[in-house]
Short mmCIF file of C-alpha atoms in Angstrom, two decimals:
data_model
loop_
_atom_site.label_atom_id
_atom_site.label_comp_id
_atom_site.label_asym_id
_atom_site.label_seq_id
_atom_site.Cartn_x
_atom_site.Cartn_y
_atom_site.Cartn_z
CA MET B 1 105.10 85.72 140.38
CA SER B 2 102.51 85.47 137.59
CA GLN B 3 102.16 89.22 137.07
CA PRO B 4 104.89 89.61 134.39
CA ALA B 5 103.25 86.94 132.23
CA ILE B 6 100.11 89.03 131.77
CA PRO B 7 101.75 91.86 129.80
CA ALA B 8 103.57 89.22 127.74
CA ARG B 9 100.21 87.94 126.51
CA GLN B 10 98.86 91.39 125.74
CA PRO B 11 100.34 91.83 122.20
CA ALA B 12 98.60 88.70 120.91
CA ARG B 13 95.44 89.50 122.89
CA ALA B 14 95.37 93.07 121.58
CA ALA B 15 95.87 91.89 117.99
CA THR B 16 93.08 89.31 118.39
CA ALA B 17 90.72 91.88 119.93
CA ALA B 18 91.50 94.33 117.10
CA PHE B 19 90.75 91.62 114.56
CA ILE B 20 87.49 90.45 116.18
CA GLY B 21 86.26 93.97 116.88
CA THR B 22 86.92 95.29 113.39
CA MET B 23 85.48 92.11 111.90
CA ILE B 24 82.20 92.79 113.71
CA GLU B 25 82.18 96.47 112.77
CA TRP B 26 82.94 95.72 109.12
CA TYR B 27 80.37 92.95 109.05
CA ASP B 28 77.80 95.54 110.10
CA PHE B 29 79.11 98.00 107.52
CA TYR B 30 79.25 95.45 104.68
CA ILE B 31 75.79 94.01 105.20
CA TYR B 32 74.50 97.54 104.71
CA ALA B 33 76.60 97.85 101.55
CA THR B 34 75.29 94.52 100.23
CA ALA B 35 71.71 95.42 101.09
CA ALA B 36 72.20 98.79 99.38
CA ALA B 37 73.21 96.99 96.19
CA LEU B 38 70.52 94.29 96.36
CA VAL B 39 67.36 95.42 98.18
CA PHE B 40 67.39 98.97 99.59
CA GLY B 41 66.77 100.64 96.24
CA GLU B 42 63.48 98.79 95.79
CA LEU B 43 62.36 98.89 99.44
CA TYR B 44 63.30 102.42 100.50
CA PHE B 45 63.68 104.32 97.22
CA PRO B 46 61.06 102.85 94.86
CA SER B 47 61.22 104.19 91.29
CA HIS B 48 60.26 103.13 87.77
CA ASP B 49 63.94 103.41 86.78
CA PRO B 50 66.29 100.89 88.48
CA PHE B 51 69.23 103.23 87.82
CA VAL B 52 67.60 105.99 89.91
CA SER B 53 66.77 103.59 92.74
CA THR B 54 70.32 102.18 92.77
CA MET B 55 71.87 105.66 92.79
CA ALA B 56 69.59 106.73 95.66
CA SER B 57 70.47 103.58 97.60
CA PHE B 58 74.21 104.12 97.06
CA ALA B 59 73.75 107.74 98.14
CA THR B 60 72.66 106.55 101.60
CA PHE B 61 75.68 104.26 101.56
CA ALA B 62 77.84 107.33 100.86
CA VAL B 63 76.22 109.22 103.77
CA GLY B 64 77.85 106.78 106.17
CA PHE B 65 81.23 107.66 104.69
CA PHE B 66 80.61 111.38 105.02
CA ALA B 67 79.83 110.83 108.72
CA ARG B 68 83.07 108.93 109.28
CA PRO B 69 85.35 112.01 109.57
CA LEU B 70 83.05 113.28 112.35
CA GLY B 71 83.48 109.96 114.15
CA GLY B 72 87.22 110.16 113.62
CA LEU B 73 87.35 113.64 115.16
CA ILE B 74 85.14 112.75 118.13
CA PHE B 75 86.75 109.45 119.04
CA GLY B 76 90.21 110.54 117.99
CA HIS B 77 89.94 113.30 120.59
CA LEU B 78 88.63 110.88 123.23
CA GLY B 79 91.24 108.26 122.37
CA ASP B 80 94.10 110.76 122.69
CA ARG B 81 92.64 112.26 125.88
CA ILE B 82 91.12 109.44 127.96
CA GLY B 83 92.34 106.28 126.25
CA ARG B 84 92.04 103.99 123.24
CA LYS B 85 90.10 101.26 125.06
CA LYS B 86 87.20 103.42 126.25
CA ALA B 87 86.76 104.92 122.81
CA LEU B 88 86.68 101.47 121.20
CA MET B 89 84.07 100.11 123.60
CA THR B 90 81.79 103.03 122.74
CA THR B 91 82.18 102.67 118.96
CA LEU B 92 81.36 98.96 119.11
CA MET B 93 78.16 99.63 121.08
CA MET B 94 77.06 102.37 118.68
CA MET B 95 77.60 100.23 115.59
CA GLY B 96 75.85 97.17 117.00
CA VAL B 97 72.74 99.05 118.16
CA ALA B 98 72.42 101.01 114.89
CA THR B 99 72.73 97.84 112.81
CA VAL B 100 70.04 95.99 114.76
CA CYS B 101 67.76 99.01 114.38
CA VAL B 102 68.22 98.89 110.58
CA GLY B 103 66.98 95.31 110.71
CA LEU B 104 63.84 96.46 112.53
CA LEU B 105 63.15 99.47 110.29
CA PRO B 106 59.83 99.55 108.34
CA ASP B 107 60.15 100.15 104.59
CA PHE B 108 58.71 102.85 102.30
CA SER B 109 55.43 100.99 101.71
CA LYS B 110 54.73 101.03 105.48
CA VAL B 111 55.71 104.54 106.63
CA GLY B 112 56.47 106.48 103.44
CA LEU B 113 59.25 109.06 103.50
CA LEU B 114 59.95 108.42 107.17
CA ALA B 115 61.57 105.10 106.16
CA PRO B 116 64.45 106.54 104.08
CA VAL B 117 64.90 109.38 106.60
CA LEU B 118 65.36 106.92 109.48
CA LEU B 119 67.61 104.77 107.29
CA VAL B 120 69.87 107.75 106.62
CA LEU B 121 70.00 108.65 110.35
CA LEU B 122 70.99 105.12 111.31
CA ARG B 123 73.56 105.14 108.52
CA ILE B 124 75.04 108.31 110.01
CA VAL B 125 75.38 106.58 113.40
CA GLN B 126 77.11 103.66 111.67
CA GLY B 127 79.46 106.06 109.93
CA ILE B 128 80.38 107.84 113.17
CA ALA B 129 81.04 104.50 114.88
CA VAL B 130 83.28 103.16 112.10
CA GLY B 131 84.98 106.55 111.94
CA GLY B 132 86.11 106.14 115.52
CA GLU B 133 86.71 102.39 115.40
CA TRP B 134 89.45 102.05 112.81
CA GLY B 135 92.06 104.32 114.37
CA GLY B 136 91.63 102.86 117.84
CA ALA B 137 91.80 99.25 116.64
CA VAL B 138 94.96 99.92 114.63
CA LEU B 139 96.61 101.64 117.59
CA MET B 140 95.62 99.05 120.19
CA ALA B 141 97.23 96.37 118.04
CA GLY B 142 100.21 98.42 116.86
CA GLU B 143 101.03 100.07 120.20
CA HIS B 144 100.97 96.72 122.00
CA ALA B 145 103.31 95.22 119.39
CA PRO B 146 106.86 94.12 120.23
CA GLN B 147 109.59 96.44 118.98
CA GLY B 148 109.88 96.42 115.19
CA ARG B 149 106.59 94.51 114.67
CA ARG B 150 104.13 97.42 114.37
CA THR B 151 103.37 96.77 110.68
CA PHE B 152 102.50 93.11 111.23
CA PHE B 153 100.47 93.56 114.43
CA ALA B 154 98.55 96.58 113.08
CA SER B 155 97.59 94.48 110.05
CA PHE B 156 95.30 92.40 112.28
CA ALA B 157 92.94 95.36 112.50
CA GLN B 158 92.92 95.43 108.69
CA LEU B 159 92.28 91.69 108.60
CA GLY B 160 88.89 92.34 110.15
CA SER B 161 87.73 93.87 106.87
CA PRO B 162 87.86 90.71 104.70
CA ALA B 163 86.64 88.63 107.65
CA GLY B 164 83.64 90.92 108.04
CA LEU B 165 83.07 90.74 104.30
CA ILE B 166 83.12 86.93 104.40
CA LEU B 167 80.55 86.90 107.22
CA SER B 168 78.33 89.41 105.42
CA LEU B 169 78.47 87.46 102.16
CA VAL B 170 77.65 84.20 103.97
CA ALA B 171 74.70 85.89 105.64
CA PHE B 172 73.34 87.42 102.44
CA ARG B 173 74.09 84.35 100.34
CA ALA B 174 71.88 82.39 102.74
CA VAL B 175 68.97 84.82 102.54
CA THR B 176 69.22 85.43 98.77
CA SER B 177 68.51 81.73 98.23
CA MET B 178 65.05 82.40 99.63
CA ASP B 179 62.00 83.17 97.55
CA LYS B 180 62.20 86.81 96.38
CA ALA B 181 58.98 87.77 98.17
CA ASP B 182 60.30 86.43 101.47
CA LEU B 183 63.69 88.03 100.88
CA MET B 184 62.21 91.46 100.27
CA SER B 185 59.68 91.27 103.11
CA TRP B 186 61.74 89.88 105.99
CA GLY B 187 64.70 87.74 104.86
CA TRP B 188 67.07 90.65 104.31
CA ARG B 189 66.58 91.69 107.95
CA LEU B 190 68.15 88.55 109.41
CA PRO B 191 71.83 89.52 108.81
CA PHE B 192 71.19 92.84 110.57
CA LEU B 193 69.48 91.24 113.57
CA ALA B 194 72.31 88.68 113.89
CA SER B 195 74.61 91.58 114.73
CA SER B 196 73.20 91.58 118.28
CA VAL B 197 74.97 88.26 118.98
CA LEU B 198 78.25 89.50 117.50
CA LEU B 199 78.02 92.67 119.59
CA VAL B 200 78.03 90.69 122.86
CA VAL B 201 81.02 88.62 121.68
CA GLY B 202 82.98 91.72 120.72
CA ILE B 203 82.40 93.48 124.04
CA LEU B 204 83.50 90.43 126.05
CA ILE B 205 86.73 90.11 124.05
CA ARG B 206 87.66 93.78 124.29
CA LEU B 207 87.14 93.84 128.05
CA GLY B 208 90.17 91.53 128.37
CA VAL B 209 92.64 93.91 126.71
CA ASN B 210 94.66 96.47 128.68
CA GLU B 211 95.03 100.08 127.66
CA SER B 212 97.72 100.81 125.05
CA PRO B 213 101.13 100.92 126.82
CA GLU B 214 102.31 103.83 124.66
CA PHE B 215 99.25 105.91 125.54
CA GLN B 216 99.53 104.88 129.19
CA ARG B 217 103.09 106.23 129.33
CA VAL B 218 101.93 109.54 127.88
CA LYS B 219 99.06 109.70 130.37
CA ASP B 220 101.28 108.79 133.35
CA THR B 221 103.66 111.62 132.51
CA SER B 222 100.75 114.08 132.10
CA LYS B 223 101.70 114.79 128.47
CA THR B 224 98.23 114.37 126.98
CA LEU B 225 96.98 117.39 125.05
CA LYS B 226 93.70 119.25 125.66
CA LEU B 227 93.03 119.57 121.93
CA PRO B 228 95.03 116.93 120.03
CA ILE B 229 93.40 117.78 116.70
CA ALA B 230 94.53 121.41 117.02
CA GLU B 231 98.11 120.20 117.35
CA VAL B 232 97.63 118.01 114.28
CA PHE B 233 96.54 121.00 112.18
CA ARG B 234 99.32 123.15 113.64
CA SER B 235 102.27 120.85 113.10
CA ALA B 236 101.34 117.94 110.83
CA TRP B 237 98.71 119.08 108.34
CA GLY B 238 101.00 118.29 105.39
CA LEU B 239 101.47 114.73 106.57
CA VAL B 240 97.71 114.40 107.09
CA LEU B 241 97.03 115.43 103.48
CA LEU B 242 99.56 112.91 102.19
CA CYS B 243 98.07 110.17 104.40
CA ILE B 244 94.61 110.98 103.05
CA GLY B 245 95.88 110.44 99.52
CA ALA B 246 97.94 107.40 100.49
CA ASN B 247 94.86 105.54 101.78
CA THR B 248 92.92 106.01 98.53
CA ILE B 249 93.25 102.63 96.81
CA GLY B 250 93.05 100.70 100.08
CA ILE B 251 89.62 102.21 100.75
CA ALA B 252 88.16 102.89 97.29
CA GLY B 253 89.37 99.55 95.94
CA VAL B 254 87.33 97.61 98.49
CA TYR B 255 84.07 99.27 97.48
CA PHE B 256 84.90 99.12 93.79
CA THR B 257 85.59 95.38 93.76
CA ASN B 258 82.75 94.51 96.14
CA THR B 259 79.85 96.96 96.44
CA PHE B 260 80.01 98.44 92.94
CA MET B 261 80.90 95.12 91.31
CA ILE B 262 77.64 93.58 92.58
CA ALA B 263 75.58 96.26 90.87
CA TYR B 264 77.76 96.26 87.73
CA THR B 265 77.70 92.52 87.11
CA THR B 266 73.99 92.09 87.82
CA GLN B 267 72.85 95.10 85.76
CA TYR B 268 75.37 95.29 82.91
CA VAL B 269 76.89 91.82 82.54
CA GLY B 270 73.69 89.89 83.28
CA VAL B 271 75.11 87.83 86.15
CA ALA B 272 72.71 86.41 88.75
CA ARG B 273 72.88 87.88 92.25
CA SER B 274 73.73 84.52 93.79
CA LEU B 275 76.58 83.97 91.31
CA ILE B 276 78.37 87.26 91.98
CA LEU B 277 77.99 86.74 95.73
CA ASP B 278 79.60 83.30 95.37
CA CYS B 279 82.46 84.85 93.38
CA LEU B 280 83.00 87.61 95.95
CA PHE B 281 82.94 85.05 98.74
CA ALA B 282 85.76 83.10 97.10
CA VAL B 283 87.71 86.30 96.49
CA ALA B 284 87.22 87.38 100.13
CA ILE B 285 88.82 84.13 101.30
CA ILE B 286 91.78 84.80 98.99
CA GLN B 287 92.03 88.32 100.41
CA PHE B 288 91.91 87.01 103.98
CA CYS B 289 94.88 84.73 103.25
CA ALA B 290 96.84 87.34 101.27
CA GLN B 291 96.78 90.16 103.84
CA PRO B 292 98.91 88.61 106.63
CA LEU B 293 101.39 87.37 104.03
CA ALA B 294 101.64 90.90 102.68
CA ALA B 295 102.27 92.34 106.16
CA TRP B 296 104.94 89.68 106.83
CA LEU B 297 106.69 90.47 103.54
CA ALA B 298 106.50 94.23 104.15
CA GLU B 299 108.36 93.82 107.45
CA ARG B 300 111.24 92.25 105.55
CA ILE B 301 111.59 94.57 102.57
CA GLY B 302 110.35 97.77 104.20
CA ALA B 303 106.79 99.11 104.41
CA ALA B 304 107.29 102.10 102.10
CA ARG B 305 108.95 100.02 99.37
CA PHE B 306 106.25 97.36 99.62
CA LEU B 307 103.41 99.92 99.46
CA LYS B 308 104.84 101.52 96.32
CA LEU B 309 105.11 98.13 94.64
CA ALA B 310 101.56 97.15 95.66
CA ALA B 311 100.12 100.46 94.40
CA LEU B 312 101.91 100.05 91.07
CA CYS B 313 100.47 96.56 90.66
CA ALA B 314 97.01 97.90 91.58
CA MET B 315 97.23 100.45 88.75
CA VAL B 316 97.54 97.61 86.22
CA SER B 317 95.11 95.15 87.82
CA PRO B 318 91.68 96.45 86.62
CA TYR B 319 92.37 95.63 82.95
CA PRO B 320 92.66 91.84 83.34
CA MET B 321 89.87 92.03 85.93
CA PHE B 322 87.32 93.51 83.52
CA LEU B 323 88.40 91.30 80.61
CA LEU B 324 87.69 88.25 82.74
CA VAL B 325 84.54 89.60 84.44
CA GLN B 326 82.96 90.27 81.04
CA ARG B 327 82.90 86.53 80.40
CA GLY B 328 80.21 86.15 83.06
CA SER B 329 81.19 82.71 84.37
CA VAL B 330 82.44 81.76 87.81
CA VAL B 331 86.10 80.83 87.33
CA PRO B 332 87.12 83.78 85.10
CA MET B 333 85.25 86.20 87.35
CA VAL B 334 86.92 84.88 90.51
CA ILE B 335 90.37 85.04 88.90
CA GLY B 336 89.77 88.53 87.49
CA ILE B 337 88.45 90.08 90.69
CA ALA B 338 91.08 88.24 92.75
CA ILE B 339 93.89 89.83 90.72
CA ALA B 340 92.67 93.32 91.61
CA VAL B 341 91.78 92.40 95.20
CA VAL B 342 95.16 90.82 96.03
CA CYS B 343 96.97 93.96 94.85
CA MET B 344 94.57 96.23 96.72
CA ALA B 345 94.47 94.06 99.86
CA SER B 346 98.26 93.83 100.06
CA PHE B 347 98.37 97.61 100.11
CA TYR B 348 95.49 97.82 102.59
CA SER B 349 97.13 95.37 104.99
CA VAL B 350 100.32 97.41 105.31
CA ILE B 351 99.09 101.00 105.11
CA ALA B 352 97.65 101.00 108.66
CA GLY B 353 100.94 100.28 110.39
CA PHE B 354 102.80 102.65 108.09
CA VAL B 355 100.43 105.57 108.66
CA SER B 356 100.13 105.00 112.42
CA GLY B 357 103.88 105.36 112.77
CA VAL B 358 103.94 108.72 111.00
CA PHE B 359 102.48 110.70 113.91
CA ASP B 360 103.43 111.38 117.53
CA THR B 361 101.70 109.25 120.21
CA ARG B 362 99.94 112.26 121.77
CA VAL B 363 98.00 113.03 118.56
CA ARG B 364 98.18 109.67 116.80
CA TYR B 365 94.52 108.59 117.23
CA SER B 366 93.23 111.96 116.00
CA ALA B 367 95.68 112.19 113.10
CA ILE B 368 95.28 108.73 111.62
CA SER B 369 91.49 108.76 112.14
CA LEU B 370 91.20 112.11 110.36
CA SER B 371 93.43 110.91 107.51
CA TYR B 372 91.66 107.61 107.01
CA GLN B 373 88.10 108.83 107.45
CA VAL B 374 88.39 111.89 105.22
CA CYS B 375 89.76 109.57 102.56
CA GLY B 376 86.88 107.19 103.31
CA ALA B 377 84.32 109.96 102.85
CA ILE B 378 85.75 110.98 99.50
CA ALA B 379 87.18 107.83 97.94
CA GLY B 380 85.01 105.18 99.61
CA GLY B 381 81.71 107.04 99.62
CA LEU B 382 81.91 108.29 96.05
CA THR B 383 83.48 105.27 94.34
CA PRO B 384 80.24 103.23 93.91
CA LEU B 385 78.44 106.39 92.74
CA VAL B 386 81.13 107.32 90.21
CA GLY B 387 81.37 103.71 89.05
CA THR B 388 77.59 103.48 88.57
CA TRP B 389 77.57 106.77 86.64
CA LEU B 390 80.46 105.67 84.38
CA ALA B 391 78.81 102.31 83.70
CA HIS B 392 75.56 104.09 82.78
CA ARG B 393 77.28 106.83 80.73
CA TYR B 394 79.52 104.42 78.80
CA ALA B 395 77.20 101.43 78.65
CA GLY B 396 78.92 98.46 77.05
CA ALA B 397 82.45 99.85 77.59
CA TRP B 398 84.51 98.80 80.58
CA TRP B 399 87.68 100.77 79.90
CA PRO B 400 86.47 104.04 81.58
CA LEU B 401 85.94 102.05 84.78
CA ALA B 402 89.43 100.55 84.51
CA VAL B 403 91.00 103.98 83.96
CA PHE B 404 89.11 105.30 86.99
CA TYR B 405 90.54 102.49 89.14
CA THR B 406 94.05 103.13 87.80
CA CYS B 407 93.79 106.79 88.79
CA LEU B 408 92.77 105.82 92.33
CA ALA B 409 95.83 103.58 92.68
CA GLY B 410 98.05 106.26 91.14
CA ILE B 411 97.04 108.76 93.83
CA SER B 412 98.15 106.32 96.53
CA LEU B 413 101.46 105.65 94.77
CA LEU B 414 102.32 109.35 94.52
CA CYS B 415 101.45 110.03 98.17
CA ILE B 416 103.41 107.05 99.49
CA ALA B 417 106.41 108.23 97.48
CA ALA B 418 106.04 111.73 98.96
CA LEU B 419 105.74 110.37 102.52
CA ASP B 420 108.82 108.26 102.01
CA ALA B 421 110.70 111.31 100.71
CA ARG B 422 109.75 113.26 103.87
CA ARG B 423 111.18 110.66 106.24
CA GLU B 424 112.79 113.21 108.54
CA GLN B 425 109.34 114.62 109.47
CA ARG B 426 107.84 111.26 110.43
CA ALA B 427 107.57 110.11 114.03
CA ASP B 428 108.41 106.49 113.19
CA VAL B 429 111.77 107.48 111.74
CA ARG B 430 112.55 109.76 114.70
CA ASP B 431 111.57 107.01 117.15
CA GLU B 432 113.73 104.47 115.31
CA ALA B 433 116.72 106.82 115.37
CA TYR B 434 116.18 107.49 119.08
CA GLU B 435 115.97 103.78 119.88
CA LYS B 436 119.19 103.05 117.96
CA ALA B 437 121.04 105.88 119.71
CA HIS B 438 119.68 104.76 123.08
CA GLU B 439 120.74 101.15 122.43
CA LYS B 440 124.20 102.25 121.29
CA ALA B 441 124.64 104.32 124.48
CA HIS B 442 123.78 101.27 126.59
CA GLU B 443 126.24 99.13 124.66
CA LYS B 444 128.96 101.72 125.14
CA ALA B 445 128.25 101.88 128.87
CA ARG B 446 128.58 98.10 129.13
CA ASP B 447 131.62 97.74 126.88
CA PRO B 448 133.26 100.87 125.43
CA LEU B 449 135.57 98.88 123.16
CA ALA B 450 132.74 96.80 121.68
CA ALA B 451 130.64 99.89 120.99
CA ASN B 452 133.49 101.38 118.97
#
């Protein structure tokens, strides 16, 4: 008698598990990003020139992004072959263990060159884990969703990003209030070691979620493919390229307004580390509130239309952001960064559900992971490096940075427009047409006159 109630709870449970799991994974990823901006340059890449140390530190940050496509390929294949849930349990374990190991890693003064080598290796493991995590979390939430609610439910996986950022900023704000000597010797390690507690929580939550019903139907009918990625390259490579471009501002914008902005404001605007972290914390809360509202609105006006509007707003947003950030005080900086982040986060919240619907269920994990992670390697990994180079090359001028951000948003706008123009090739449109025809046939069978 109680059996039917269990599946009824699964959509909310799957969305919650996607949110908690991605929050933990992004917490791990963001504490590395924050440490890269604040301490890793000095501890693992000591140099007489802070610019060189910062660039070297951000290079290890970029390595994690370059490893993400590999994680997307590996876990995309496993997720399309053996199931979304098993792939997600593995990625969570990998990320948690690698993050704790970073917290235990000796620095350059203790073991010399071995320290940055081990740091890079652990960063690669993190990159592979996140590369496999995102696609599975989006699909577990979206494929459990009630009919017509994929965009909203998939957005819960995206909501883990600002939540993880909030946790990481709280953790680093606490340790940066310490004496600098204590911070650099052991304080920075505490946020990494705390990941062990979050790992246990995440595993327990994910154990309570069933396998994706859409994947289960494919598996039950023996329609899984031996090489899903080969089918992606054979039949959907054009859509993959457009999805890579479409994700650009959603990925690059996060690391521009957070990771790069920490280095920019502390080195070029003269803002204290604690002040910019407080500003980013306030902005992260605004982002956390804005994302579900954006997903709700997108369901009502259409995902493609909403994404084009959000990308257009993102193209304009860096100019007021930099004008306000240059003032160097809390309120203008929060308002300025929040303008850019709300535009970017609105896009980021909706793009997951939109992209996941583009591809067939049999190859969906592989296709969206490849699209997102290749974009992450290029746009996410290089954005802090390009931003740092532009800030150094055009010292005292913010407009090259604003133009760079506008170009990133413009790429997403063009690709979303192209995807919308190719509606007949997308799986979500074909599925919607099939469901409408199927529903009409049922209505006609029940009442031929009403159907006419």
